[in-house]
Amino acid sequence: DTGVSQNPRHKITKRGQNVTFRCDPISEHNRLYWYRQTLGQGPEFLTYFQNEAQLEKSRLLSDRFSAERPKGSFSTLEIQRTEQGDSAMYLCASEGPGKPQHFGDGTRLSIL
Amino acid sequence: SQQGEEDPQALSIQEGENATMNCSYKTSINNLQWYRQNSGRGLVHLILIRSNEREKHSGRLRVTLDTSKKSSSLLITASRAADTASYFCATDPGDDKIIFGKGTRLHILP
């Protein structure tokens, strides 16, 4: 099963450190989405790519957050100078034309 | 921001009973989708209903959509222990993004 893969599954870091997450989508999917999910809430949209182009960023995505999808395949989400409020599950999903989104199992970030 | 709002927030039923969850939303949509999320895992797509459809079935799932009331319901018949999960509705307003509600946490009692 070549589903959406996210690494790492868990990340614990100290406040102020930088973290980077990786998402490997389903290979034939051209769209890739990043979401943030906190306890008891649904996923909140952060940003998405069509191939390598980043088409939209949510206002939730402060300037400490940056996402890339350099070759239109895998994507990275970096958070600089992490804060307590960044603790959440970060979910990635990919989507092919006319298809529903397929999600990875997420990266759970804990800020000490 | 979250457009959809599921009701109830939590639901506990006996195995074998039917479970009904409702979703209300605010703006016009192209389609509405339901997803399931097991604890600590990603979301799994269950079913999509288009704005011109009123009802759709998939196995033990039945989804209805009332665009005049901006609401949808998900019915799971003959529930099983494996159905224990959080269920989210997601609306597609036609701008390449879907917007999730807060979810209903369903617990199936043995």
PDB file of N, CA and C in Angstrom, chain A residues 4 6 23 25 29 31-35 91-95 101-104:
ATOM      1  N   VAL A   4      -0.045   7.814   1.865  1.00  0.00           N
ATOM      2  CA  VAL A   4       0.678   9.017   2.244  1.00  0.00           C
ATOM      3  C   VAL A   4       1.524   8.707   3.479  1.00  0.00           C
ATOM      4  N   GLN A   6       4.207  10.142   6.447  1.00  0.00           N
ATOM      5  CA  GLN A   6       4.707  11.326   7.142  1.00  0.00           C
ATOM      6  C   GLN A   6       5.786  10.930   8.140  1.00  0.00           C
ATOM      7  N   CYS A  23       6.512  14.983   4.197  1.00  0.00           N
ATOM      8  CA  CYS A  23       5.338  14.261   3.710  1.00  0.00           C
ATOM      9  C   CYS A  23       5.645  13.702   2.326  1.00  0.00           C
ATOM     10  N   PRO A  25       3.633  12.041  -0.615  1.00  0.00           N
ATOM     11  CA  PRO A  25       2.251  11.793  -1.051  1.00  0.00           C
ATOM     12  C   PRO A  25       2.153  10.533  -1.910  1.00  0.00           C
ATOM     13  N   HIS A  29      -0.587  11.727  -7.286  1.00  0.00           N
ATOM     14  CA  HIS A  29      -1.404  12.858  -6.839  1.00  0.00           C
ATOM     15  C   HIS A  29      -0.674  14.170  -7.072  1.00  0.00           C
ATOM     16  N   ARG A  31      -1.898  17.268  -6.039  1.00  0.00           N
ATOM     17  CA  ARG A  31      -2.129  18.247  -4.974  1.00  0.00           C
ATOM     18  C   ARG A  31      -1.707  17.676  -3.622  1.00  0.00           C
ATOM     19  N   LEU A  32      -1.153  18.571  -2.815  1.00  0.00           N
ATOM     20  CA  LEU A  32      -0.694  18.183  -1.481  1.00  0.00           C
ATOM     21  C   LEU A  32      -1.118  19.272  -0.512  1.00  0.00           C
ATOM     22  N   TYR A  33      -1.708  18.856   0.597  1.00  0.00           N
ATOM     23  CA  TYR A  33      -2.247  19.780   1.600  1.00  0.00           C
ATOM     24  C   TYR A  33      -1.561  19.546   2.938  1.00  0.00           C
ATOM     25  N   TRP A  34      -1.405  20.630   3.695  1.00  0.00           N
ATOM     26  CA  TRP A  34      -0.975  20.542   5.089  1.00  0.00           C
ATOM     27  C   TRP A  34      -2.095  21.081   5.981  1.00  0.00           C
ATOM     28  N   TYR A  35      -2.331  20.366   7.091  1.00  0.00           N
ATOM     29  CA  TYR A  35      -3.329  20.770   8.075  1.00  0.00           C
ATOM     30  C   TYR A  35      -2.698  20.713   9.472  1.00  0.00           C
ATOM     31  N   LEU A  91      -0.944  17.264   9.865  1.00  0.00           N
ATOM     32  CA  LEU A  91      -1.403  16.250   8.924  1.00  0.00           C
ATOM     33  C   LEU A  91      -1.123  16.686   7.495  1.00  0.00           C
ATOM     34  N   CYS A  92      -0.772  15.720   6.677  1.00  0.00           N
ATOM     35  CA  CYS A  92      -0.564  15.939   5.254  1.00  0.00           C
ATOM     36  C   CYS A  92      -1.576  15.083   4.503  1.00  0.00           C
ATOM     37  N   ALA A  93      -2.075  15.608   3.402  1.00  0.00           N
ATOM     38  CA  ALA A  93      -3.001  14.859   2.557  1.00  0.00           C
ATOM     39  C   ALA A  93      -2.644  15.107   1.103  1.00  0.00           C
ATOM     40  N   SER A  94      -2.856  14.116   0.273  1.00  0.00           N
ATOM     41  CA  SER A  94      -2.654  14.315  -1.164  1.00  0.00           C
ATOM     42  C   SER A  94      -3.935  13.976  -1.908  1.00  0.00           C
ATOM     43  N   GLU A  95      -4.031  14.522  -3.101  1.00  0.00           N
ATOM     44  CA  GLU A  95      -5.284  14.433  -3.848  1.00  0.00           C
ATOM     45  C   GLU A  95      -4.979  14.368  -5.343  1.00  0.00           C
ATOM     46  N   GLN A 101      -9.336  13.406  -0.751  1.00  0.00           N
ATOM     47  CA  GLN A 101      -8.019  13.514  -0.146  1.00  0.00           C
ATOM     48  C   GLN A 101      -7.670  12.240   0.627  1.00  0.00           C
ATOM     49  N   HIS A 102      -6.396  11.864   0.529  1.00  0.00           N
ATOM     50  CA  HIS A 102      -5.855  10.742   1.292  1.00  0.00           C
ATOM     51  C   HIS A 102      -4.880  11.313   2.309  1.00  0.00           C
ATOM     52  N   PHE A 103      -5.081  10.950   3.573  1.00  0.00           N
ATOM     53  CA  PHE A 103      -4.283  11.512   4.646  1.00  0.00           C
ATOM     54  C   PHE A 103      -3.177  10.559   5.102  1.00  0.00           C
ATOM     55  N   GLY A 104      -2.067  11.168   5.540  1.00  0.00           N
ATOM     56  CA  GLY A 104      -1.079  10.422   6.289  1.00  0.00           C
ATOM     57  C   GLY A 104      -1.491  10.348   7.752  1.00  0.00           C
TER      58      GLY A 104
END
